[in-house]
Amino acid sequence: MMGYSDSNKDGGYFSANWALYRAQRELAHLADRHHIQLRMFHGKGGTIDRGGGMSHRSLLAQPHAAHEARIRITEQGEVISLKYANPVIARRNLEQLTTGVMDAYCLGLEKHQVAPEWEACMGEMASTSKAVYRHLVYETPEFETYFWEGTPIDLVEVLRIGSRPTRRAHTRDLRQLRAIPWVFAWTQSRHLLPSWYGIGTALEKAANAHGYDLIEAMYRDWPFFSMLIDNAEASLAKTDLYIAGRYASLVGDASVRTRIFSTIQCEYERSVTMVKAITGHPDLLHSQPRLAESIRLRNPYIDPLHYIQVHHLQAWRTDPKAKDNDALRRLLALTVNGIAFGMKS
């Protein structure tokens, strides 16, 4: 089974996806050598940082994912209604998945003769982004405080979103937090940090070391890398640091709030700059106008929900009686549901 959520939480977006790509390829080669029928089970979620995205394109970018046209995929509860409640949309999704498997089997491997210098560069970028990501998330002591106070993670816990407890042990140690609430909390607060943090520094360092021409060629001619960049671009477009700043205002220690938020802001700006430089796009989502228009139309409806959530979340945390206020709890639950649906791709 290929686990997308936990690998992303442990090492960040670039590192997790590169490790999964290599693992799938090596397993496929091993199965071929020993004449074993291999069916990979992909445990994906609905968001980019949990392996979500367009199934057809994902299969073409990673042809070993459907080895010999065999594949198994988890469809999370969060996306079942969106993909299968409407018969027309359900049929389209199944057609795209089937077509993706067949295209990857018949055509994908021929198109995936990856240049050694591309793989070497991707490996360097994965290492760089992982180091940047882990330095912030696991090696910066104040980050735990920022996360627990600057996102609605405590609200996510109380509402019991997901099939399992949010933490493996009752501690604030982020290593004990499960991947689903981790991603959910960052999405609710409009940081979307797991789906892009670290890529700006990685792209910048690689471009300085190897030249922009190499990175641009990777984006143009390597489906795996172009998918990575385009998915990150979509997440960057949905990130809103002005609203994220409102959630950051909930962090009690001003020095922690300022330090962590400014670090996130710098990496966000670097990531946007580098993605636009590599893609040649003047704006984010220039090549995905439908998604750009969808985000533009949804934001006026989602944004007020964020303000309502932040305002009442502060009261819910500080007023001892608020936890027993059913009306307040229902209101906060409605904001969570509204934001979650509005942030879907």
CSV table of C-alpha atoms in Angstrom, one decimal:
chain,number,residue,atom,x,y,z
A,1,MET,CA,0.0,0.0,0.0
A,2,MET,CA,1.2,3.5,-0.9
A,3,GLY,CA,0.5,5.9,1.9
A,4,TYR,CA,0.3,9.5,0.8
A,5,SER,CA,-0.8,11.4,3.8
A,6,ASP,CA,1.7,10.3,6.5
A,7,SER,CA,4.7,10.5,4.1
A,8,ASN,CA,3.7,14.1,3.3
A,9,LYS,CA,3.3,15.0,7.0
A,10,ASP,CA,6.7,13.5,7.8
A,11,GLY,CA,8.8,15.1,5.0
A,12,GLY,CA,6.8,17.6,3.0
A,13,TYR,CA,5.3,17.7,-0.5
A,14,PHE,CA,8.3,17.3,-2.8
A,15,SER,CA,10.1,14.7,-0.7
A,16,ALA,CA,7.0,12.5,-0.2
A,17,ASN,CA,6.0,12.4,-3.8
A,18,TRP,CA,9.5,11.7,-5.0
A,19,ALA,CA,9.9,8.8,-2.5
A,20,LEU,CA,6.5,7.4,-3.6
A,21,TYR,CA,7.6,7.7,-7.3
A,22,ARG,CA,10.8,5.8,-6.7
A,23,ALA,CA,9.1,3.2,-4.5
A,24,GLN,CA,6.5,2.4,-7.2
A,25,ARG,CA,9.2,2.1,-9.9
A,26,GLU,CA,11.4,-0.2,-7.8
A,27,LEU,CA,8.5,-2.4,-6.8
A,28,ALA,CA,7.4,-2.7,-10.4
A,29,HIS,CA,10.9,-3.6,-11.5
A,30,LEU,CA,11.2,-6.2,-8.7
A,31,ALA,CA,7.9,-7.8,-9.7
A,32,ASP,CA,9.0,-8.0,-13.3
A,33,ARG,CA,12.3,-9.7,-12.4
A,34,HIS,CA,10.6,-12.3,-10.3
A,35,HIS,CA,7.5,-12.7,-12.5
A,36,ILE,CA,5.1,-11.6,-9.8
A,37,GLN,CA,1.7,-10.1,-10.4
A,38,LEU,CA,1.8,-6.7,-8.5
A,39,ARG,CA,-1.2,-4.6,-7.7
A,40,MET,CA,-0.4,-1.4,-5.8
A,41,PHE,CA,-3.0,-0.1,-3.3
A,42,HIS,CA,-3.0,3.7,-3.3
A,43,GLY,CA,-4.3,5.2,0.0
A,44,LYS,CA,-5.2,8.6,-1.3
A,45,GLY,CA,-7.2,11.5,0.2
A,46,GLY,CA,-9.1,14.3,-1.5
A,47,THR,CA,-6.5,17.1,-1.1
A,48,ILE,CA,-3.2,17.5,-3.0
A,49,ASP,CA,-1.1,16.8,0.1
A,50,ARG,CA,-3.0,13.6,0.6
A,51,GLY,CA,-2.4,12.3,-2.9
A,52,GLY,CA,-5.5,13.9,-4.4
A,53,GLY,CA,-5.8,15.6,-7.8
A,54,MET,CA,-6.7,14.4,-11.3
A,55,SER,CA,-6.5,10.6,-11.4
A,56,HIS,CA,-5.9,10.4,-15.2
A,57,ARG,CA,-3.0,12.8,-15.1
A,58,SER,CA,-1.5,11.2,-12.0
A,59,LEU,CA,-1.4,7.8,-13.6
A,60,LEU,CA,0.3,9.2,-16.7
A,61,ALA,CA,2.8,11.0,-14.5
A,62,GLN,CA,3.5,7.8,-12.5
A,63,PRO,CA,2.9,4.9,-14.9
A,64,HIS,CA,4.2,2.3,-12.5
A,65,ALA,CA,1.3,3.1,-10.2
A,66,ALA,CA,-0.9,0.8,-12.3
A,67,HIS,CA,1.6,-1.9,-13.0
A,68,GLU,CA,0.5,-4.1,-15.9
A,69,ALA,CA,-2.9,-2.3,-15.8
A,70,ARG,CA,-3.7,-3.4,-12.2
A,71,ILE,CA,-4.5,-0.9,-9.5
A,72,ARG,CA,-6.4,-0.4,-6.3
A,73,ILE,CA,-7.4,3.0,-5.0
A,74,THR,CA,-9.1,4.2,-1.8
A,75,GLU,CA,-11.8,6.7,-2.3
A,76,GLN,CA,-12.0,8.7,1.0
A,77,GLY,CA,-15.5,9.5,2.4
A,78,GLU,CA,-14.8,13.2,2.0
A,79,VAL,CA,-14.8,12.8,-1.8
A,80,ILE,CA,-17.3,10.0,-2.5
A,81,SER,CA,-20.3,12.3,-2.6
A,82,LEU,CA,-18.5,14.7,-4.9
A,83,LYS,CA,-17.4,12.1,-7.3
A,84,TYR,CA,-20.2,9.6,-7.2
A,85,ALA,CA,-23.5,11.1,-5.9
A,86,ASN,CA,-24.3,12.4,-9.4
A,87,PRO,CA,-24.5,9.5,-12.0
A,88,VAL,CA,-23.1,11.7,-14.8
A,89,ILE,CA,-20.1,12.8,-12.7
A,90,ALA,CA,-19.6,9.3,-11.4
A,91,ARG,CA,-19.5,7.9,-14.9
A,92,ARG,CA,-17.0,10.6,-15.9
A,93,ASN,CA,-14.7,9.8,-12.9
A,94,LEU,CA,-14.7,6.1,-13.7
A,95,GLU,CA,-14.1,6.8,-17.4
A,96,GLN,CA,-11.1,9.0,-16.5
A,97,LEU,CA,-9.7,6.4,-14.1
A,98,THR,CA,-10.1,3.6,-16.6
A,99,THR,CA,-8.6,5.7,-19.4
A,100,GLY,CA,-5.7,6.7,-17.2
A,101,VAL,CA,-4.9,3.1,-16.4
A,102,MET,CA,-5.0,2.1,-20.0
A,103,ASP,CA,-3.0,5.1,-21.2
A,104,ALA,CA,-0.3,4.5,-18.5
A,105,TYR,CA,-0.1,0.8,-19.5
A,106,CYS,CA,0.0,1.3,-23.3
A,107,LEU,CA,1.8,4.6,-23.6
A,108,GLY,CA,3.2,5.8,-20.3
A,109,LEU,CA,6.4,3.9,-20.0
A,110,GLU,CA,7.5,4.8,-23.5
A,111,LYS,CA,7.2,8.5,-22.5
A,112,HIS,CA,9.0,8.2,-19.2
A,113,GLN,CA,12.6,7.7,-20.2
A,114,VAL,CA,13.8,10.3,-17.6
A,115,ALA,CA,17.2,11.9,-18.1
A,116,PRO,CA,19.7,11.0,-15.3
A,117,GLU,CA,20.3,14.7,-14.6
A,118,TRP,CA,16.6,15.2,-14.1
A,119,GLU,CA,16.5,12.5,-11.5
A,120,ALA,CA,19.6,13.8,-9.8
A,121,CYS,CA,18.1,17.3,-9.7
A,122,MET,CA,14.8,16.0,-8.4
A,123,GLY,CA,16.6,14.1,-5.6
A,124,GLU,CA,18.4,17.3,-4.6
A,125,MET,CA,15.2,19.2,-4.5
A,126,ALA,CA,13.4,16.5,-2.5
A,127,SER,CA,16.3,16.6,0.1
A,128,THR,CA,16.3,20.4,0.3
A,129,SER,CA,12.5,20.8,0.6
A,130,LYS,CA,12.5,18.0,3.3
A,131,ALA,CA,15.1,19.8,5.3
A,132,VAL,CA,13.3,23.1,5.1
A,133,TYR,CA,10.0,21.5,6.0
A,134,ARG,CA,11.3,19.5,8.9
A,135,HIS,CA,13.3,22.4,10.3
A,136,LEU,CA,10.1,24.4,10.6
A,137,VAL,CA,7.7,21.7,11.7
A,138,TYR,CA,9.8,19.4,13.9
A,139,GLU,CA,12.9,21.4,14.8
A,140,THR,CA,11.4,24.8,15.7
A,141,PRO,CA,10.0,24.4,19.3
A,142,GLU,CA,7.6,27.4,18.9
A,143,PHE,CA,5.9,25.8,15.9
A,144,GLU,CA,3.8,23.5,18.0
A,145,THR,CA,2.4,26.5,19.9
A,146,TYR,CA,1.6,28.2,16.6
A,147,PHE,CA,-0.1,25.1,15.2
A,148,TRP,CA,-2.3,24.4,18.3
A,149,GLU,CA,-3.3,28.0,18.7
A,150,GLY,CA,-3.2,29.4,15.1
A,151,THR,CA,-5.4,26.7,13.5
A,152,PRO,CA,-8.8,25.3,14.5
A,153,ILE,CA,-7.3,21.9,15.3
A,154,ASP,CA,-9.0,21.8,18.7
A,155,LEU,CA,-12.3,22.4,17.0
A,156,VAL,CA,-11.5,19.6,14.5
A,157,GLU,CA,-10.9,17.3,17.5
A,158,VAL,CA,-14.1,18.1,19.3
A,159,LEU,CA,-16.2,17.7,16.1
A,160,ARG,CA,-14.6,14.2,15.6
A,161,ILE,CA,-13.9,14.7,11.9
A,162,GLY,CA,-12.6,11.4,10.5
A,163,SER,CA,-12.9,7.8,11.5
A,164,ARG,CA,-10.2,7.7,14.2
A,165,PRO,CA,-9.0,9.9,17.0
A,166,THR,CA,-6.9,12.9,15.9
A,167,ARG,CA,-4.0,11.9,18.0
A,168,ARG,CA,-2.3,8.5,18.7
A,169,ALA,CA,-1.5,9.8,22.3
A,170,HIS,CA,-2.9,12.7,24.2
A,171,THR,CA,0.0,15.1,23.8
A,172,ARG,CA,0.8,18.2,21.8
A,173,ASP,CA,3.7,16.4,20.1
A,174,LEU,CA,3.0,16.8,16.4
A,175,ARG,CA,4.5,13.4,15.7
A,176,GLN,CA,1.4,11.9,17.5
A,177,LEU,CA,-1.1,13.8,15.4
A,178,ARG,CA,-2.7,11.9,12.6
A,179,ALA,CA,-2.2,13.2,9.0
A,180,ILE,CA,-5.9,13.8,8.2
A,181,PRO,CA,-6.6,16.4,11.0
A,182,TRP,CA,-3.1,17.9,10.3
A,183,VAL,CA,-4.0,18.6,6.7
A,184,PHE,CA,-7.6,19.6,7.6
A,185,ALA,CA,-6.5,22.2,10.1
A,186,TRP,CA,-4.1,23.9,7.7
A,187,THR,CA,-6.7,24.0,5.0
A,188,GLN,CA,-9.3,25.5,7.4
A,189,SER,CA,-6.9,28.3,8.3
A,190,ARG,CA,-6.0,28.9,4.6
A,191,HIS,CA,-2.3,28.2,5.2
A,192,LEU,CA,-2.4,24.9,3.2
A,193,LEU,CA,1.2,24.5,4.4
A,194,PRO,CA,1.7,20.8,3.8
A,195,SER,CA,1.0,21.1,0.1
A,196,TRP,CA,3.7,23.6,-0.8
A,197,TYR,CA,6.0,24.5,2.1
A,198,GLY,CA,9.7,24.0,1.2
A,199,ILE,CA,9.3,23.9,-2.6
A,200,GLY,CA,10.3,27.6,-3.1
A,201,THR,CA,13.7,27.1,-1.4
A,202,ALA,CA,14.2,23.8,-3.3
A,203,LEU,CA,13.4,25.2,-6.7
A,204,GLU,CA,15.6,28.3,-6.0
A,205,LYS,CA,18.6,26.3,-4.9
A,206,ALA,CA,18.3,23.9,-7.8
A,207,ALA,CA,17.9,26.7,-10.4
A,208,ASN,CA,21.0,28.5,-8.9
A,209,ALA,CA,23.0,25.3,-9.0
A,210,HIS,CA,21.9,23.9,-12.4
A,211,GLY,CA,20.4,26.8,-14.2
A,212,TYR,CA,16.8,27.6,-15.0
A,213,ASP,CA,16.9,25.9,-18.4
A,214,LEU,CA,17.2,22.5,-16.7
A,215,ILE,CA,14.3,23.0,-14.4
A,216,GLU,CA,12.2,24.4,-17.2
A,217,ALA,CA,13.0,21.4,-19.4
A,218,MET,CA,11.9,19.1,-16.5
A,219,TYR,CA,8.6,21.0,-16.2
A,220,ARG,CA,8.0,20.9,-20.0
A,221,ASP,CA,9.0,17.3,-20.8
A,222,TRP,CA,8.6,15.2,-17.6
A,223,PRO,CA,4.9,14.5,-16.7
A,224,PHE,CA,5.7,13.7,-13.1
A,225,PHE,CA,7.5,17.0,-12.4
A,226,SER,CA,5.0,19.1,-14.3
A,227,MET,CA,2.2,17.4,-12.3
A,228,LEU,CA,4.0,18.2,-9.0
A,229,ILE,CA,4.5,21.9,-10.0
A,230,ASP,CA,0.9,22.3,-11.3
A,231,ASN,CA,-0.6,20.8,-8.1
A,232,ALA,CA,1.6,23.0,-5.9
A,233,GLU,CA,0.5,26.0,-8.0
A,234,ALA,CA,-3.1,25.2,-7.3
A,235,SER,CA,-2.5,25.0,-3.6
A,236,LEU,CA,-0.6,28.2,-3.6
A,237,ALA,CA,-3.5,29.9,-5.4
A,238,LYS,CA,-5.9,28.7,-2.7
A,239,THR,CA,-3.6,29.8,0.1
A,240,ASP,CA,-4.6,33.2,1.5
A,241,LEU,CA,-2.1,34.6,3.9
A,242,TYR,CA,-4.3,37.6,4.8
A,243,ILE,CA,-6.9,35.2,6.2
A,244,ALA,CA,-4.1,32.9,7.6
A,245,GLY,CA,-3.0,36.0,9.5
A,246,ARG,CA,-6.3,36.3,11.2
A,247,TYR,CA,-5.9,32.8,12.5
A,248,ALA,CA,-2.3,33.6,13.5
A,249,SER,CA,-3.8,36.4,15.7
A,250,LEU,CA,-5.2,33.7,17.9
A,251,VAL,CA,-1.6,32.8,19.0
A,252,GLY,CA,-1.2,34.2,22.4
A,253,ASP,CA,2.6,34.8,22.3
A,254,ALA,CA,3.3,37.7,20.0
A,255,SER,CA,6.9,36.7,19.4
A,256,VAL,CA,5.9,33.2,18.4
A,257,ARG,CA,3.2,34.5,16.2
A,258,THR,CA,5.5,37.0,14.4
A,259,ARG,CA,8.4,34.6,14.0
A,260,ILE,CA,6.5,31.6,12.6
A,261,PHE,CA,4.1,33.6,10.4
A,262,SER,CA,6.9,35.6,8.9
A,263,THR,CA,8.8,32.4,8.1
A,264,ILE,CA,5.7,30.9,6.4
A,265,GLN,CA,5.1,34.2,4.5
A,266,CYS,CA,8.7,34.3,3.2
A,267,GLU,CA,8.6,30.7,1.9
A,268,TYR,CA,5.2,31.3,0.4
A,269,GLU,CA,6.4,34.4,-1.5
A,270,ARG,CA,9.5,32.5,-2.6
A,271,SER,CA,7.4,29.5,-3.8
A,272,VAL,CA,5.1,31.7,-5.8
A,273,THR,CA,8.0,33.5,-7.4
A,274,MET,CA,9.8,30.3,-8.4
A,275,VAL,CA,6.7,28.5,-9.6
A,276,LYS,CA,5.9,31.4,-11.9
A,277,ALA,CA,9.5,31.5,-13.1
A,278,ILE,CA,9.6,27.8,-13.9
A,279,THR,CA,6.2,27.7,-15.6
A,280,GLY,CA,6.5,31.0,-17.4
A,281,HIS,CA,3.1,32.0,-16.1
A,282,PRO,CA,2.5,35.7,-15.3
A,283,ASP,CA,0.0,34.6,-12.6
A,284,LEU,CA,-0.8,31.5,-10.7
A,285,LEU,CA,-3.2,29.2,-12.5
A,286,HIS,CA,-2.7,31.0,-15.8
A,287,SER,CA,-2.8,27.5,-17.5
A,288,GLN,CA,-5.8,26.4,-15.4
A,289,PRO,CA,-8.4,29.2,-16.1
A,290,ARG,CA,-11.4,27.1,-14.9
A,291,LEU,CA,-9.9,26.5,-11.5
A,292,ALA,CA,-8.8,30.1,-11.2
A,293,GLU,CA,-12.3,31.3,-12.0
A,294,SER,CA,-13.8,28.8,-9.6
A,295,ILE,CA,-11.6,30.0,-6.8
A,296,ARG,CA,-12.4,33.6,-7.6
A,297,LEU,CA,-16.1,33.0,-7.5
A,298,ARG,CA,-16.0,30.9,-4.3
A,299,ASN,CA,-13.8,33.2,-2.2
A,300,PRO,CA,-16.5,35.8,-1.5
A,301,TYR,CA,-18.6,33.1,0.1
A,302,ILE,CA,-15.8,31.3,2.0
A,303,ASP,CA,-14.0,34.4,3.4
A,304,PRO,CA,-16.9,35.5,5.7
A,305,LEU,CA,-17.0,32.0,7.2
A,306,HIS,CA,-13.3,32.3,8.1
A,307,TYR,CA,-14.0,35.6,9.9
A,308,ILE,CA,-16.9,34.1,11.8
A,309,GLN,CA,-14.9,31.0,12.7
A,310,VAL,CA,-11.9,33.0,14.0
A,311,HIS,CA,-14.2,35.4,16.0
A,312,HIS,CA,-16.2,32.6,17.7
A,313,LEU,CA,-13.2,30.2,18.1
A,314,GLN,CA,-11.5,32.8,20.3
A,315,ALA,CA,-14.6,33.0,22.5
A,316,TRP,CA,-15.0,29.2,22.5
A,317,ARG,CA,-11.4,28.9,23.8
A,318,THR,CA,-11.5,31.6,26.4
A,319,ASP,CA,-15.0,31.3,27.9
A,320,PRO,CA,-15.2,28.3,30.3
A,321,LYS,CA,-19.0,28.0,29.6
A,322,ALA,CA,-18.6,28.0,25.8
A,323,LYS,CA,-17.7,24.3,25.5
A,324,ASP,CA,-21.3,23.5,26.7
A,325,ASN,CA,-22.9,26.0,24.4
A,326,ASP,CA,-24.7,23.9,21.8
A,327,ALA,CA,-25.6,26.8,19.6
A,328,LEU,CA,-22.0,28.0,19.5
A,329,ARG,CA,-20.8,24.5,18.7
A,330,ARG,CA,-23.3,24.2,15.9
A,331,LEU,CA,-22.3,27.5,14.5
A,332,LEU,CA,-18.6,26.5,14.5
A,333,ALA,CA,-19.4,23.2,12.9
A,334,LEU,CA,-21.3,25.0,10.1
A,335,THR,CA,-18.2,27.1,9.4
A,336,VAL,CA,-16.0,24.1,9.3
A,337,ASN,CA,-18.3,22.3,6.8
A,338,GLY,CA,-18.7,25.4,4.7
A,339,ILE,CA,-15.0,26.1,4.4
A,340,ALA,CA,-14.2,22.4,3.8
A,341,PHE,CA,-16.6,22.3,0.8
A,342,GLY,CA,-15.5,25.6,-0.5
A,343,MET,CA,-11.9,24.6,-0.5
A,344,LYS,CA,-12.3,21.5,-2.6
A,345,SER,CA,-10.8,21.5,-6.1
